[in-house]
Every structure is written in C-alpha cells, then in structure tokens.
Short mmCIF file of C-alpha atoms and ligand atoms in Angstrom, two decimals:
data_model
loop_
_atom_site.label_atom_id
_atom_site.label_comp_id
_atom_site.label_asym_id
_atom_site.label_seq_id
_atom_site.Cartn_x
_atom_site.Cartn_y
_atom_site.Cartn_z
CA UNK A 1 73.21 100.68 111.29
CA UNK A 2 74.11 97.92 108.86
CA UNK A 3 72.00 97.99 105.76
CA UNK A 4 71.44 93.99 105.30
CA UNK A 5 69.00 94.84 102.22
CA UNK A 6 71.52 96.43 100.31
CA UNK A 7 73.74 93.38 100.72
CA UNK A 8 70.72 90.73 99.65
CA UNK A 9 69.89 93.05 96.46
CA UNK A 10 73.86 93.63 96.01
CA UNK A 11 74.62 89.45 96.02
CA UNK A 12 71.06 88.46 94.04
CA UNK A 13 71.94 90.91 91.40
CA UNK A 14 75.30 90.19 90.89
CA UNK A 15 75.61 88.38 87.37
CA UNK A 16 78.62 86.09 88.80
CA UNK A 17 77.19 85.33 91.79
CA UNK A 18 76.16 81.55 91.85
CA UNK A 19 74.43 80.47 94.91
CA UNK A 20 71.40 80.79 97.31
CA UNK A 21 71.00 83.92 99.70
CA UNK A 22 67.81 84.02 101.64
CA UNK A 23 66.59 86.73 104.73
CA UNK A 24 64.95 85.82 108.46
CA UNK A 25 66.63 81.96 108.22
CA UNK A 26 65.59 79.70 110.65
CA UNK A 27 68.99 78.26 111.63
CA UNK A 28 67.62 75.68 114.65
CA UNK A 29 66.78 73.37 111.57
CA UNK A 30 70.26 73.77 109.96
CA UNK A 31 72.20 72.67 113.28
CA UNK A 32 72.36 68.91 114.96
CA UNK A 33 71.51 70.79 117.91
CA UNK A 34 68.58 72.10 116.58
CA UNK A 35 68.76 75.08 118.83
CA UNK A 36 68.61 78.46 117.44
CA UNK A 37 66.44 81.12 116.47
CA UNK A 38 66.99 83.26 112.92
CA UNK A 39 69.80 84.49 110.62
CA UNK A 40 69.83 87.70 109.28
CA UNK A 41 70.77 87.15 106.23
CA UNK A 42 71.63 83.48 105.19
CA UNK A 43 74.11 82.81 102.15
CA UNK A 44 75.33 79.53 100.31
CA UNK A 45 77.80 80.48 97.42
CA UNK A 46 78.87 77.59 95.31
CA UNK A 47 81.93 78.51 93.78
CA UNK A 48 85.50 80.53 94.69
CA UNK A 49 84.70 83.09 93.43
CA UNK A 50 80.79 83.75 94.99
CA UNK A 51 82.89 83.43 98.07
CA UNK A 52 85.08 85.76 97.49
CA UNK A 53 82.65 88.10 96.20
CA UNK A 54 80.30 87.86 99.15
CA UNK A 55 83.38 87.99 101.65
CA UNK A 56 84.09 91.27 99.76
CA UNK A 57 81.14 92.82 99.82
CA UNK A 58 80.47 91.28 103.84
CA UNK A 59 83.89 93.66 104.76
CA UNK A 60 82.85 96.54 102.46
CA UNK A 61 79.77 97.27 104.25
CA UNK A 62 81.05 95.56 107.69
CA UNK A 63 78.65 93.27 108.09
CA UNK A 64 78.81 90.82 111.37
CA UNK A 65 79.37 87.04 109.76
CA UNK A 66 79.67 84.19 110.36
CA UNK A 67 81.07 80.67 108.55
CA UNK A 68 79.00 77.64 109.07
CA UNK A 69 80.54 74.23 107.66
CA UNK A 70 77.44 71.57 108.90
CA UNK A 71 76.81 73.02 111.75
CA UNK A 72 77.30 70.51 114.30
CA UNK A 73 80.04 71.83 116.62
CA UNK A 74 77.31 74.95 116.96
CA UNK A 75 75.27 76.71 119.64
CA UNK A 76 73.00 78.97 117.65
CA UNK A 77 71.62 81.87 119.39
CA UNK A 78 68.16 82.05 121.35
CA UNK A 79 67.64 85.86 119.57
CA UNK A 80 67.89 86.25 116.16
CA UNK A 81 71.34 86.80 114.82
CA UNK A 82 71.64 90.15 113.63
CA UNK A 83 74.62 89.22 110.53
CA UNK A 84 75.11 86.63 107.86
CA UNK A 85 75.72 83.33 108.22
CA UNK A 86 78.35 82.31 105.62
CA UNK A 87 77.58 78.91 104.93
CA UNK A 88 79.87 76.46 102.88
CA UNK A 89 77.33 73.55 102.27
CA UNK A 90 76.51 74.36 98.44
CA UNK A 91 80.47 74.13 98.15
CA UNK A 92 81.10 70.08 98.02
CA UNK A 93 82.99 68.19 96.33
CA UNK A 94 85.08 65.10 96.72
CA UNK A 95 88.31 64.55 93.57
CA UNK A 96 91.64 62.62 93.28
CA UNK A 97 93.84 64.79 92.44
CA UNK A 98 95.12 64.78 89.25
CA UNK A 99 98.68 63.34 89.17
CA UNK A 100 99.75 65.64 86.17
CA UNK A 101 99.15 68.78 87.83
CA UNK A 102 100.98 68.58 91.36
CA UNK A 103 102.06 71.93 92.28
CA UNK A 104 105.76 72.82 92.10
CA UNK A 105 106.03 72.66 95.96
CA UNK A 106 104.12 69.06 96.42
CA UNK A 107 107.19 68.14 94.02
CA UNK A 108 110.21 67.42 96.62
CA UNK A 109 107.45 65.32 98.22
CA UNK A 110 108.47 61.50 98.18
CA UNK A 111 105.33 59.78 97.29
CA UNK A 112 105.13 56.24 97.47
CA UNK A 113 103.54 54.06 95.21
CA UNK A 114 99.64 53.65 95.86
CA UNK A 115 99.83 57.05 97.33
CA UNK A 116 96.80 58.83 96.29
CA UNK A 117 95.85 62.85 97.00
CA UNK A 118 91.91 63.87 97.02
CA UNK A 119 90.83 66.97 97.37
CA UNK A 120 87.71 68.42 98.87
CA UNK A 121 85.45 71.26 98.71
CA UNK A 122 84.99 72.51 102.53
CA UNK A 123 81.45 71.57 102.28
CA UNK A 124 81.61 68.36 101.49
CA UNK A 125 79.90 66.15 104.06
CA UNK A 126 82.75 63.72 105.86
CA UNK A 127 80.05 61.35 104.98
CA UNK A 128 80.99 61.84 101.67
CA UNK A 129 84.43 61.86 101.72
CA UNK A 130 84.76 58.55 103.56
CA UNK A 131 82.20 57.11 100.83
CA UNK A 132 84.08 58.21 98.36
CA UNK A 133 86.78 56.56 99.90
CA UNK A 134 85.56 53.04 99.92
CA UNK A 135 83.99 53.55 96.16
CA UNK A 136 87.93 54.25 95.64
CA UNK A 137 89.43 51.61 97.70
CA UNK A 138 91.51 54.39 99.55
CA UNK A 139 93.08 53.79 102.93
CA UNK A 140 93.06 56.32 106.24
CA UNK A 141 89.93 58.20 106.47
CA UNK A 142 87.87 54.96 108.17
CA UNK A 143 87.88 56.58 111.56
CA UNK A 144 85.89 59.62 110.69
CA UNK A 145 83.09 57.21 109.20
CA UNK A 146 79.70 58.88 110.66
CA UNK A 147 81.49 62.32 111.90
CA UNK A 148 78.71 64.75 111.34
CA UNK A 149 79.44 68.08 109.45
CA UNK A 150 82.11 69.26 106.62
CA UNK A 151 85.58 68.69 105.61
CA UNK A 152 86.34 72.84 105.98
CA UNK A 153 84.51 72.61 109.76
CA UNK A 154 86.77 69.20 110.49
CA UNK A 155 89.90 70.82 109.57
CA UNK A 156 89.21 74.23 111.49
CA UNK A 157 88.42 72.20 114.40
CA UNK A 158 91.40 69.38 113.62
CA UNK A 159 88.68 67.13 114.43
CA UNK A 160 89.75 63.93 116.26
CA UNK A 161 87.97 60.25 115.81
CA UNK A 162 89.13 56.67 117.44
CA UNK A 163 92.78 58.11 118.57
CA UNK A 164 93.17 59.66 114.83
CA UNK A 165 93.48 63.90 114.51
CA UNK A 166 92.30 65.06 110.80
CA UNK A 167 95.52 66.60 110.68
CA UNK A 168 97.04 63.08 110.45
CA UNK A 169 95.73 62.74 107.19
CA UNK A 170 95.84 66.08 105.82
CA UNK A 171 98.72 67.02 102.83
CA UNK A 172 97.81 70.49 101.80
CA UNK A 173 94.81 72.82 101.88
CA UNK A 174 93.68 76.46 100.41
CA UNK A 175 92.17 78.99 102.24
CA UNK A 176 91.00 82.60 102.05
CA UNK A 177 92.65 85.25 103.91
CA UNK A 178 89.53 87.59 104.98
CA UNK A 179 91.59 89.83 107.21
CA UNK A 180 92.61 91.62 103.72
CA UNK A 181 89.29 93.26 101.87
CA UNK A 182 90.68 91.68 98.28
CA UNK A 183 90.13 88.23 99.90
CA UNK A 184 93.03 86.82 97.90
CA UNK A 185 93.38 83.07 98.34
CA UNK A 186 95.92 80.84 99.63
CA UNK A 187 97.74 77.94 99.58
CA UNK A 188 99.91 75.83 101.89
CA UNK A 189 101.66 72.40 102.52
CA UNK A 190 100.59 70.92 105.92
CA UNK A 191 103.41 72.03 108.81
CA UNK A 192 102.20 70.00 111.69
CA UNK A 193 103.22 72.59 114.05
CA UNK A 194 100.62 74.58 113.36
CA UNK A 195 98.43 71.67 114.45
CA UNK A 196 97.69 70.22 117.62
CA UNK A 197 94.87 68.16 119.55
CA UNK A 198 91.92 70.26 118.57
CA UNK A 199 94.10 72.92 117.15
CA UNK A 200 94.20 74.31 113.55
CA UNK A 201 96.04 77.31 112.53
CA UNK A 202 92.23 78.60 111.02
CA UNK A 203 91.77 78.92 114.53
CA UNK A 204 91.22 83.25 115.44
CA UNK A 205 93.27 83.74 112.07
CA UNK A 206 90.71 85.34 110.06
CA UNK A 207 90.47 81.91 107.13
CA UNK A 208 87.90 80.76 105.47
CA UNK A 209 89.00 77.30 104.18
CA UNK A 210 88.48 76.75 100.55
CA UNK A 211 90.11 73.02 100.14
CA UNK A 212 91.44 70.29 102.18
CA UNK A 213 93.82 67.77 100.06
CA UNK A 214 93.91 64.22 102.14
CA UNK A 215 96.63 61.92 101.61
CA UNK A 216 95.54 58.64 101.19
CA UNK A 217 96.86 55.25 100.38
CA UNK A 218 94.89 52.52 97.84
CA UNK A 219 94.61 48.90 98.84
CA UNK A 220 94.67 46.27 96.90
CA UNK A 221 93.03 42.61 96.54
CA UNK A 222 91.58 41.13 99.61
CA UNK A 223 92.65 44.01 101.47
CA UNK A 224 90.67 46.97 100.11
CA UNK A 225 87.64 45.33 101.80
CA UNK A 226 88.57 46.27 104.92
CA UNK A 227 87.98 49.59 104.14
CA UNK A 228 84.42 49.32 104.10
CA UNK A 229 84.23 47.02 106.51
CA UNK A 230 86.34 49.28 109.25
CA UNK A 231 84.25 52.49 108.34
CA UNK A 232 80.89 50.32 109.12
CA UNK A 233 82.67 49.34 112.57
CA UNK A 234 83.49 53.24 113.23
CA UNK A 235 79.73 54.36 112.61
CA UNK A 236 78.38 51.35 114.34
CA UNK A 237 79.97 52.18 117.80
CA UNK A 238 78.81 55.50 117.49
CA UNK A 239 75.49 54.45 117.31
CA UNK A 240 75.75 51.94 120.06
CA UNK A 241 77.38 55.11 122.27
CA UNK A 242 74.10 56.70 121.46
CA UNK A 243 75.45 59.52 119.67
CA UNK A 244 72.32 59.84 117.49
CA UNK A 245 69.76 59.68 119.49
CA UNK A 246 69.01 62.90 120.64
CA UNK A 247 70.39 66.07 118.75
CA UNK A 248 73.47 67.74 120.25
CA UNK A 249 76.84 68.78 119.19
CA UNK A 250 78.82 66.11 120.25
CA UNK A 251 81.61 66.09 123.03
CA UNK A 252 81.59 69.78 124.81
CA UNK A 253 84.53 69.84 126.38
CA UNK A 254 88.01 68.87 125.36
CA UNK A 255 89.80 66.31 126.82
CA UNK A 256 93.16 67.18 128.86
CA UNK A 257 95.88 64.39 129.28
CA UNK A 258 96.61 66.08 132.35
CA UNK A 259 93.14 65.80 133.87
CA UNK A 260 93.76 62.14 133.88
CA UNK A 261 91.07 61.30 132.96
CA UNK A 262 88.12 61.86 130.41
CA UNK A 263 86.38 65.25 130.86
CA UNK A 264 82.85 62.95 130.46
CA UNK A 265 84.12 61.02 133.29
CA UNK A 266 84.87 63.55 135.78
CA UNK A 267 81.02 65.35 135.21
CA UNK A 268 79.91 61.45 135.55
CA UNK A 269 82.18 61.53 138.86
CA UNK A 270 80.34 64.83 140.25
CA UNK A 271 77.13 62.64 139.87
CA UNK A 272 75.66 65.23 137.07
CA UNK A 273 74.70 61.97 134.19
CA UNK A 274 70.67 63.20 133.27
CA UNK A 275 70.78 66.50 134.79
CA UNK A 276 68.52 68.66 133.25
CA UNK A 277 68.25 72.92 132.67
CA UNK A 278 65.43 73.55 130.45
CA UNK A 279 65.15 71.35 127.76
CA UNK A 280 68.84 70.20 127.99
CA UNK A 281 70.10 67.45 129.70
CA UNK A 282 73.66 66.02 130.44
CA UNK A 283 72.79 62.54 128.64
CA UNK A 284 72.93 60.09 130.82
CA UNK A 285 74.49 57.55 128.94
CA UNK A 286 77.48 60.12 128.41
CA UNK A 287 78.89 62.94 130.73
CA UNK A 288 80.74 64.90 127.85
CA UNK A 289 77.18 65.13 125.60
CA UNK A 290 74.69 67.75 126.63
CA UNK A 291 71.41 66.69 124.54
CA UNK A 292 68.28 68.39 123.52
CA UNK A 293 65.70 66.59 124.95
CA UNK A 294 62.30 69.25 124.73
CA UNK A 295 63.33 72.60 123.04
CA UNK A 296 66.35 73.33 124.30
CA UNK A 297 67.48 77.14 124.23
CA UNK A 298 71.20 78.12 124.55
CA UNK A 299 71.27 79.25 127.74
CA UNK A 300 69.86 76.12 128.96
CA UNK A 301 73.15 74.83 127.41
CA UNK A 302 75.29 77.44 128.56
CA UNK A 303 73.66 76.73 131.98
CA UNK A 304 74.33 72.94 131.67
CA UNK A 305 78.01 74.06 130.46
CA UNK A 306 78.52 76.40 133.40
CA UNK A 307 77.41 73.84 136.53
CA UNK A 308 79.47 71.49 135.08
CA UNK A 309 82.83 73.75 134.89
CA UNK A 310 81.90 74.56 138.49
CA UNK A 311 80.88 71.21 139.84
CA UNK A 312 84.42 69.76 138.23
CA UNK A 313 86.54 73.10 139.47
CA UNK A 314 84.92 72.20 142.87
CA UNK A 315 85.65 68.52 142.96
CA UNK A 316 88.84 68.23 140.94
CA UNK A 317 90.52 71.59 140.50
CA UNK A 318 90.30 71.26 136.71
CA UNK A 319 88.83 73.82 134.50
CA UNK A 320 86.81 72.41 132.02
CA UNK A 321 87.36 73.91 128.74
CA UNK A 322 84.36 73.70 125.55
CA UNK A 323 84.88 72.22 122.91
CA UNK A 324 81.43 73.88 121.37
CA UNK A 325 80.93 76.76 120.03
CA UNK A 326 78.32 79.32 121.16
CA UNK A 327 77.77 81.48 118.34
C1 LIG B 1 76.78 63.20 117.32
C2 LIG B 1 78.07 63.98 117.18
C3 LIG B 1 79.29 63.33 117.32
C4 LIG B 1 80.49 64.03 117.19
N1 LIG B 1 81.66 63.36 117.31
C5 LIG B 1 82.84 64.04 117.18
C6 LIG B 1 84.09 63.33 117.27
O1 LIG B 1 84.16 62.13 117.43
N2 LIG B 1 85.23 64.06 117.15
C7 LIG B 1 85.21 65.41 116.93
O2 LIG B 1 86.30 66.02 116.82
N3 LIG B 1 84.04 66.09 116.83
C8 LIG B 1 82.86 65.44 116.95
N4 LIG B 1 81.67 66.11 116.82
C9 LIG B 1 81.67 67.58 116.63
C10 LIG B 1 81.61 68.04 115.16
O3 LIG B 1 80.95 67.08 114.37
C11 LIG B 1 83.00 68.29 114.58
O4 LIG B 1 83.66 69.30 115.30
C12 LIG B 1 82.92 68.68 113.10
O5 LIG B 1 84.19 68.50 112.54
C13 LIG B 1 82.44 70.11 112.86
O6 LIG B 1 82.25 70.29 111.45
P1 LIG B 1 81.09 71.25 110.91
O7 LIG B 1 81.22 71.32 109.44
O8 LIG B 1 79.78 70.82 111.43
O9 LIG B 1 81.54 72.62 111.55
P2 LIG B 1 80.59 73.75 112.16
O10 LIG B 1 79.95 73.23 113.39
O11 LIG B 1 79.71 74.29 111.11
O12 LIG B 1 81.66 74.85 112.56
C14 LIG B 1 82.62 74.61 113.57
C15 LIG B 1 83.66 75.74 113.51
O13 LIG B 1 84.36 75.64 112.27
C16 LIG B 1 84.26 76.88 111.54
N5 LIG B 1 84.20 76.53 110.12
C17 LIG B 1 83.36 75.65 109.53
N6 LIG B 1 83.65 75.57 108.21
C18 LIG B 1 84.69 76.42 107.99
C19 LIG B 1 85.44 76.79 106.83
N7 LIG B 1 85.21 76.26 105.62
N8 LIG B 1 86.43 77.70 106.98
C20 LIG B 1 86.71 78.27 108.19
N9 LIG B 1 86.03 77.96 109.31
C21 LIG B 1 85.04 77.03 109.21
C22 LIG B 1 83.00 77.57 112.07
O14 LIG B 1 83.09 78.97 111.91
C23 LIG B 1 83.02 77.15 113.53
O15 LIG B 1 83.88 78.01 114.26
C24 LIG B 1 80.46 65.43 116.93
C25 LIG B 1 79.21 66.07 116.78
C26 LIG B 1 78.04 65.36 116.88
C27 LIG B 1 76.74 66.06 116.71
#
C-alpha cells in the first residue's frame, strides 16, 4: 500500500525543497482537455535539485508518477489517479546562453556568426520561448508560435509545426536519468538519429528533461521584423483552423506518409466530421481533433479514438496510431 502522506510530509519538510506539493488535485483544470478527475498527490518543484529530490524520494518509496509539461498532449483519467503527478510548470525559464561558458564538447562546433544558443527550463511555456525570441530578434522558432504546452513536453514529443520538427532546432539538452535511484543528471549534444517524426529518444527511456538549448540565428535591420510578423501569421492560422475553440489536445493521431494521405482526412473520408460519444465530438471542422464539447470523460475519448481506428482499418486498411496520451 503506498503511503502518499509520508511522501507530502517527507517533501513539505524538507529544508531544500523549493516548490508547491498539494493532495486530492483536480487535474481536469490543469489540462487543455479539461478532462480528468484528481491527482493523488500533485508536485511543482522549481529547481534541479527539488527534482531530483522528489524523483528520489518518488523511487524510494515506489510511488506511481507521472511528468506533466502543460498538459496538452494529455488524457487525464475519469477515476482519480492513485500517484503523483510530477509537474514541470514552476520550472521556466527562457536564457541566451552565455558565450563564455560553452561546454568543452559544444567546442568543435562551427558556429557562425549571428549564431545564438538559448536555453530553457522544460517548463517554460513555447509561448514564451517564441516571445522571447522576437524581444531578441532571433530566427527559427516562428513556427511553434501558439503551440500550447512546455519546451520539456515539445521535445519528448519532437513536436512538429508548419513542416518544422523541434528537433530541427534543437543543439543540446540535459536530462535526468530516473531509471537509477541517485537521479544523476545528464547531458548530451543533439544526434539526430535518435530523432524522428514524433520521435524523441525521452521516449520509454526513463528521462525527465531538465533543459532544451535551441540554436538560433539573430537578424538584423529590416529583417528582424519578420520575426514577429511570421510568428503572428503561425498563431493566426491556428486560430482560423479553429484550434481554440473548444478544449482538446490537438491532432490524435499521427500522420503516416504512407497512408497517403492526412490521418484527419481519412476519418473525414469515413464520414465521422461531428460525431459525438458523450461529451466528445470529432470536430467537425477537423477529422484529426476530438473536442470537448459538454463534459467529456476519457472513455468518451477513447471511444471516439477506437471507432475511428476501426472505421479507417475498415475502409482503408490503415491502422491509425495516437498521437495522445491517455494517462
Ligand atoms: C490546440 C492544440 C494544438 C496543437 N497543435 C500541435 C501541433 O501543431 N504540433 C504538435 O506536435 N502538437 C500539437 N499539439 C499537442 C501538444 O501541444 C504538443 O504535443 C506539446 O508539445 C505537448 O507539450 P506539453 O508540455 O503540454 O506536454 P504534456 O502534454 O504535459 O506531456 C506530453 C508527454 O511529454 C511528457 N513530458 C512532458 N514534459 C516532460 C519533461 N520535462 N521530461 C520528460 N517528459 C516530459 C509527458 O510525460 C507526456 O508523456 C496541440 C495541442 C493543442 C491543444
């Protein structure tokens, strides 16, 4: 029987703990789904070394867990989750990177001039990294302009915007390894292949990322304003797709070149645009969005999810595979 109280008065107590930990969480609030019923235990370190601490402690006593970046790749659970939700969103921060400190292996690296490195807390919102961007007249992030959730969740996921993978702009990130109970921490130049569409190697490896270092370029004169100006042109079309107007988790499925075609256009092709389970709904102005429309549980999701797989299976012979995550 895992002793949760024992872990609360362990973390409150602890004089280097620096964070928020809170019991019975309502998590529906916390997620763009806004599905879900309680967390266990809820925790929000803000520093390295909380993490590591609470990570610790989480293995010690073998705790269920479970990291949350902004929760908006997530299906939370209809019953209450019975572990503790690890989340990264008191951990944000957006930096350059300071040019007098580059690590002996970013060395042999031939930067160019107007090059630029920032590094990011894994909570950071992307919000604020592209922002931070524009104040900085930095180059290559514009496509994730108005991508809900973190820079840690983006990178696990190797989230892809307008044609562009994360992993296109990533140099070098940190990460703790949580399949060893010291939780020591590591860190690592980007090998792209250990990425892939969708594909991270955080991915069932047992990492909790720490940092994600971007590698950027600054503009200049005239042409710096475009920076702003493209970003506003990436958000806008999301809004004119109608990707906020009802909460959801984005796409659900990934997309498969050899499908041929868009998984949201083969559910659209087995005639399932505004079917509804529950209080879900496959949007009808979208085939790959399933949106909450009137209290949507999970398993009217995981219904939603399942009749499509089958319709497309049917129709096509594909198998549809999710892109969400059902927690
Ligand atoms: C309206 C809307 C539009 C969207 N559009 C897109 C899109 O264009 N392209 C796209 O790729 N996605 C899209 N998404 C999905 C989602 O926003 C992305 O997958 C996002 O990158 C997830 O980040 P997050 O911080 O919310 O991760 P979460 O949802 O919190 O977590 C996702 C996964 O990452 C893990 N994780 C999170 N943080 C960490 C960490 N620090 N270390 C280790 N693991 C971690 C979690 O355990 C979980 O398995 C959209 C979602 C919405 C709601």
């Amino acid at each position: 029987m895992e002793d949760f109280s024992s872990f609360v008065t362990y973390i409150k107590n602890h004089d280097n703990f620096k964070g928020t930990i809170t019991e019975n969480e309502a998590l529906a609030q916390k997620s763009t789904f806004k599905i879900g019923a309680n967390a266990r235990v809820f925790v929000a370190p803000e520093d390295y070394y909380s993490f590591q601490l609470t990570l610790r402690r989480i293995l010690a006593q073998k705790l269920p867990f479970f990291i949350v970046g902004g929760a908006s790749n997530l299906v939370f659970p209809d019953d209450d989750f019975q572990g503790v939700i690890l989340s990264s969103r008191n951990f944000s921060d957006a930096m350059i990177f300071p040019k007098g400190d580059l690590p002996e292996d970013f060395e042999a690296y031939n930067f160019q001039k107007d090059d630029v490195l920032v590094t990011c807390f894994a909570g950071t919102p992307m919000a604020q990294l592209v922002d931070f961007c524009i104040k900085n007249d930095l180059t290559g992030a514009e496509e994730f302009a108005g991508l809900p959730g973190t820079v840690g969740g983006a990178a696990f996921m190797n989230a892809r915007c307008f044609e562009k993978s994360l992993s296109d702009i990533i140099f070098y990130y940190t990460w703790m390894d949580y399949s060893d109970p010291d939780i020591p921490l590591h860190h690592e130049r980007i090998n792209p292949a250990d990425w892939d569409y969708k594909k991270s190697p955080f991915q069932n490896n047992n990492r909790f990322v720490t940092t994600v270092t971007f590698l950027l370029k600054r503009l200049h004169g005239d042409a710096k304003m475009q920076i702003a100006k493209n970003s506003r042109k990436y958000t806008l079309e999301r809004l004119e797709k109608g990707h906020f107007k009802y909460p959801s988790a984005g796409s659900v499925f990934k997309n498969n070149h050899d499908f041929g075609a868009p998984s949201g256009k083969l559910i659209d092709q087995c005639g399932l645009k505004g079917t509804q389970i529950g209080g879900a709904q496959i949007a009808p102005f979208h085939g790959n969005f399933i949106i909450n429309v009137e209290n949507a549980r999970a398993s009217d999701v995981k219904a939603l999810v399942e009749l499509a797989q089958k319709k497309v299976k049917e129709k096509f012979g594909f198998q549809l595979e999710t892109e969400i995550i059902f927690l």
